[in-house]
Short mmCIF file of C-alpha atoms in Angstrom, two decimals:
data_model
loop_
_atom_site.label_atom_id
_atom_site.label_comp_id
_atom_site.label_asym_id
_atom_site.label_seq_id
_atom_site.Cartn_x
_atom_site.Cartn_y
_atom_site.Cartn_z
CA UNK A 71 54.97 -30.71 -122.40
CA UNK A 72 56.36 -27.40 -120.41
CA UNK A 73 58.55 -28.79 -117.33
CA UNK A 74 56.58 -31.88 -116.47
CA UNK A 75 58.11 -35.00 -116.74
CA UNK A 76 56.12 -38.65 -116.22
CA UNK A 77 58.47 -41.53 -116.36
CA UNK A 78 58.48 -44.03 -117.28
CA UNK A 79 56.04 -43.83 -120.65
CA UNK A 80 54.98 -47.34 -120.32
CA UNK A 81 54.80 -49.61 -117.53
CA UNK A 82 53.96 -52.83 -117.22
CA UNK A 83 53.05 -54.96 -114.09
CA UNK A 84 51.43 -58.19 -113.12
CA UNK A 85 47.98 -58.53 -111.12
CA UNK A 86 48.28 -57.78 -107.11
CA UNK A 87 51.07 -55.64 -107.58
CA UNK A 88 51.43 -52.01 -106.47
CA UNK A 89 53.17 -49.49 -108.79
CA UNK A 90 54.33 -45.99 -108.45
CA UNK A 91 53.93 -43.33 -111.06
CA UNK A 92 56.21 -40.39 -110.74
CA UNK A 93 55.01 -37.04 -111.70
CA UNK A 94 57.89 -34.06 -111.66
CA UNK A 95 57.62 -30.41 -112.22
CA UNK A 96 60.19 -27.20 -112.52
CA UNK A 97 57.60 -25.06 -113.45
CA UNK A 98 57.41 -23.77 -109.35
CA UNK A 99 53.41 -24.84 -110.17
CA UNK A 100 51.74 -25.14 -106.14
CA UNK A 101 48.95 -27.30 -107.55
CA UNK A 102 49.51 -30.66 -109.29
CA UNK A 103 46.77 -33.53 -110.05
CA UNK A 104 46.55 -36.90 -111.34
CA UNK A 105 44.18 -38.07 -114.07
CA UNK A 106 43.18 -41.39 -115.43
CA UNK A 107 41.93 -41.67 -119.07
CA UNK A 108 40.31 -44.89 -120.53
CA UNK A 109 39.01 -44.90 -124.25
CA UNK A 110 35.70 -42.83 -125.11
CA UNK A 111 35.59 -41.55 -121.03
CA UNK A 112 37.64 -38.67 -121.23
CA UNK A 113 39.88 -37.49 -118.32
CA UNK A 114 38.80 -38.38 -114.78
CA UNK A 115 40.36 -36.92 -111.83
CA UNK A 116 42.13 -39.20 -109.18
CA UNK A 117 43.79 -36.75 -106.81
CA UNK A 118 44.97 -33.21 -106.31
CA UNK A 119 47.41 -31.14 -104.36
CA UNK A 120 47.26 -27.50 -103.84
CA UNK A 121 50.00 -27.39 -101.34
CA UNK A 122 52.78 -29.42 -99.95
CA UNK A 123 51.48 -32.33 -97.70
CA UNK A 124 48.03 -31.86 -98.63
CA UNK A 125 45.92 -33.37 -100.94
CA UNK A 126 42.34 -34.36 -101.52
CA UNK A 127 40.51 -37.14 -103.04
CA UNK A 128 38.76 -36.64 -106.69
CA UNK A 129 36.19 -38.18 -108.56
CA UNK A 130 37.84 -41.72 -108.64
CA UNK A 131 40.10 -42.13 -105.66
CA UNK A 132 39.47 -45.57 -104.74
CA UNK A 133 42.27 -47.92 -105.18
CA UNK A 134 44.97 -45.22 -105.55
CA UNK A 135 47.38 -42.88 -102.96
CA UNK A 136 49.24 -39.99 -103.45
CA UNK A 137 51.74 -38.16 -101.48
CA UNK A 138 53.07 -34.67 -101.57
CA UNK A 139 56.40 -34.60 -99.64
CA UNK A 140 58.13 -31.85 -101.98
CA UNK A 141 56.43 -28.95 -104.29
CA UNK A 142 58.01 -30.52 -107.52
CA UNK A 143 57.01 -34.19 -106.93
CA UNK A 144 53.28 -35.95 -106.82
CA UNK A 145 53.85 -39.17 -107.36
CA UNK A 146 50.83 -41.99 -107.44
CA UNK A 147 50.75 -45.37 -106.44
CA UNK A 148 48.06 -47.72 -108.26
CA UNK A 149 47.42 -50.66 -105.53
CA UNK A 150 46.23 -54.18 -106.02
CA UNK A 151 42.56 -52.59 -104.77
CA UNK A 152 42.14 -50.54 -107.65
CA UNK A 153 40.12 -53.27 -110.15
CA UNK A 154 41.01 -52.01 -113.47
CA UNK A 155 44.11 -50.92 -113.80
CA UNK A 156 45.44 -50.51 -116.93
CA UNK A 157 44.80 -47.10 -118.18
CA UNK A 158 46.70 -43.99 -119.56
CA UNK A 159 47.71 -41.85 -116.68
CA UNK A 160 48.51 -37.95 -116.75
CA UNK A 161 50.03 -35.47 -114.33
CA UNK A 162 49.48 -32.02 -114.67
CA UNK A 163 50.25 -28.84 -112.42
CA UNK A 164 49.24 -25.17 -112.43
CA UNK A 165 49.68 -22.05 -110.33
CA UNK A 166 46.69 -22.18 -108.07
CA UNK A 167 43.51 -20.34 -110.52
CA UNK A 168 45.13 -20.92 -113.77
CA UNK A 169 45.76 -22.98 -116.34
CA UNK A 170 46.39 -26.87 -116.08
CA UNK A 171 49.64 -27.78 -118.07
CA UNK A 172 49.96 -31.84 -118.60
CA UNK A 173 52.98 -34.22 -118.49
CA UNK A 174 53.08 -36.90 -121.43
CA UNK A 175 51.70 -39.47 -119.72
CA UNK A 176 52.16 -42.94 -118.44
CA UNK A 177 50.30 -45.73 -119.90
CA UNK A 178 50.23 -48.50 -117.49
CA UNK A 179 49.02 -52.00 -118.66
CA UNK A 180 48.41 -54.76 -115.73
CA UNK A 181 47.95 -58.19 -116.82
CA UNK B 72 26.86 -38.84 -113.37
CA UNK B 73 26.60 -37.35 -116.77
CA UNK B 74 27.64 -33.96 -116.06
CA UNK B 75 28.91 -32.90 -119.32
CA UNK B 76 28.01 -34.28 -122.68
CA UNK B 77 30.12 -33.62 -125.91
CA UNK B 78 29.35 -33.99 -129.75
CA UNK B 79 30.06 -35.37 -131.97
CA UNK B 80 32.48 -38.10 -131.26
CA UNK B 81 34.02 -37.71 -134.27
CA UNK B 82 34.48 -35.88 -137.04
CA UNK B 83 35.46 -35.47 -140.60
CA UNK B 84 35.90 -32.02 -142.04
CA UNK B 85 37.49 -31.00 -145.51
CA UNK B 86 40.77 -28.78 -145.41
CA UNK B 87 40.05 -25.28 -145.46
CA UNK B 88 36.51 -25.77 -144.19
CA UNK B 89 34.85 -25.11 -140.55
CA UNK B 90 34.86 -27.70 -137.64
CA UNK B 91 32.34 -27.39 -134.84
CA UNK B 92 32.67 -29.17 -131.75
CA UNK B 93 29.84 -28.79 -129.07
CA UNK B 94 29.42 -28.90 -125.11
CA UNK B 95 26.50 -29.36 -122.82
CA UNK B 96 27.16 -28.94 -119.40
CA UNK B 97 24.08 -29.51 -116.62
CA UNK B 98 26.02 -27.93 -113.19
CA UNK B 99 24.96 -24.07 -113.38
CA UNK B 100 28.02 -23.25 -111.32
CA UNK B 101 30.68 -23.88 -113.64
CA UNK B 102 32.68 -20.62 -114.05
CA UNK B 103 35.27 -21.20 -116.68
CA UNK B 104 34.79 -23.49 -119.95
CA UNK B 105 38.00 -24.51 -121.45
CA UNK B 106 38.80 -26.51 -124.65
CA UNK B 107 41.52 -28.91 -124.81
CA UNK B 108 43.49 -30.35 -127.91
CA UNK B 109 45.21 -33.73 -127.59
CA UNK B 110 47.70 -35.20 -130.02
CA UNK B 111 48.31 -39.54 -129.69
CA UNK B 112 50.24 -40.38 -126.96
CA UNK B 113 50.42 -36.90 -125.50
CA UNK B 114 48.87 -34.88 -122.84
CA UNK B 115 46.27 -32.67 -123.52
CA UNK B 116 47.29 -28.72 -124.01
CA UNK B 117 44.71 -25.63 -123.38
CA UNK B 118 43.34 -24.34 -126.81
CA UNK B 119 40.94 -21.61 -125.81
CA UNK B 120 39.29 -20.93 -122.87
CA UNK B 121 35.99 -18.33 -121.75
CA UNK B 122 34.62 -16.78 -118.87
CA UNK B 123 30.80 -17.02 -118.46
CA UNK B 124 30.77 -12.94 -118.29
CA UNK B 125 31.57 -13.08 -122.36
CA UNK B 126 29.66 -14.72 -125.13
CA UNK B 127 32.50 -15.28 -127.38
CA UNK B 128 36.29 -15.52 -127.59
CA UNK B 129 37.87 -15.66 -130.77
CA UNK B 130 41.99 -16.60 -130.54
CA UNK B 131 43.40 -16.95 -134.70
CA UNK B 132 41.65 -19.69 -136.34
CA UNK B 133 39.69 -20.61 -132.69
CA UNK B 134 36.61 -19.35 -131.66
CA UNK B 135 34.37 -20.41 -128.60
CA UNK B 136 30.75 -19.62 -128.61
CA UNK B 137 28.94 -19.70 -125.31
CA UNK B 138 25.39 -19.58 -124.42
CA UNK B 139 24.96 -19.64 -120.54
CA UNK B 140 21.15 -20.07 -120.94
CA UNK B 141 21.07 -22.90 -122.91
CA UNK B 142 23.80 -24.54 -120.82
CA UNK B 143 25.97 -24.85 -123.89
CA UNK B 144 29.44 -23.90 -125.23
CA UNK B 145 31.22 -24.45 -128.56
CA UNK B 146 34.49 -24.79 -130.69
CA UNK B 147 34.90 -23.62 -133.82
CA UNK B 148 37.96 -24.21 -136.40
CA UNK B 149 37.76 -21.68 -139.23
CA UNK B 150 39.77 -22.79 -141.98
CA UNK B 151 40.61 -26.01 -140.82
CA UNK B 152 44.17 -27.92 -141.52
CA UNK B 153 45.41 -31.25 -141.46
CA UNK B 154 47.65 -30.24 -138.29
CA UNK B 155 43.95 -29.44 -136.72
CA UNK B 156 43.49 -33.56 -136.71
CA UNK B 157 43.34 -34.60 -132.64
CA UNK B 158 41.27 -35.40 -130.09
CA UNK B 159 38.98 -32.19 -128.65
CA UNK B 160 37.72 -32.26 -125.32
CA UNK B 161 35.59 -29.53 -123.20
CA UNK B 162 36.60 -29.29 -119.63
CA UNK B 163 33.90 -26.94 -117.55
CA UNK B 164 34.90 -26.39 -114.15
CA UNK B 165 35.15 -24.28 -110.80
CA UNK B 166 37.85 -21.65 -111.47
CA UNK B 167 40.49 -23.80 -113.35
CA UNK B 168 40.74 -26.24 -110.86
CA UNK B 169 38.12 -28.77 -110.89
CA UNK B 170 37.61 -29.56 -114.32
CA UNK B 171 34.97 -32.17 -115.45
CA UNK B 172 35.83 -33.44 -118.99
CA UNK B 173 33.80 -34.34 -121.73
CA UNK B 174 34.15 -37.80 -123.67
CA UNK B 175 36.08 -36.19 -126.63
CA UNK B 176 35.74 -35.40 -130.14
CA UNK B 177 38.41 -37.25 -132.92
CA UNK B 178 38.70 -34.49 -135.46
CA UNK B 179 40.22 -35.88 -138.56
CA UNK B 180 40.60 -33.16 -141.55
CA UNK B 181 41.04 -34.40 -145.14
CA UNK B 182 42.76 -33.20 -148.01
#
């Protein structure tokens, strides 16, 4: 998993609560990404950031928020506005223009 | 939008056989064509990738074949081994940044 840490591995929350997923990398990569993976749908891009204090929406940003205050960290908040938050969330990082390296993922279950 | 279509959804191959997975895309602006390998409960890892100026690339037992006019590329795994059992994703994109993942192919290698 190459220097990308996601914690916790499993996360359980009640409906209506916001939850923040952690992603830390020690690869000195400028770019970081958040994906969501659902069964049978592959990975879909939520947000990405190519530089500190800047980030862009991906294909499914509604109901999510991010921050990039440090190069090493890119936390994702799943808000109560996200209609179907239960999923496997994957963080990735890269040198801009180069291969993306993925973390081990966080499986979020909201009931 | 169904920009990327991957087939088959699942594949069973005998040990020592050839595994072939296909990916069709619509966006002719894609300039990066990777295949990712994912084991259960883990993040995906880059297996092999190709740029559009090359029609084939081989790395060990893994080969990408690229057909620009047909807007298709495929992954061939020669001498398939039980350790190759995983889910494979094509993820064409712009540079290495905005990747569009296919829905995945679950490959099982049987003895």
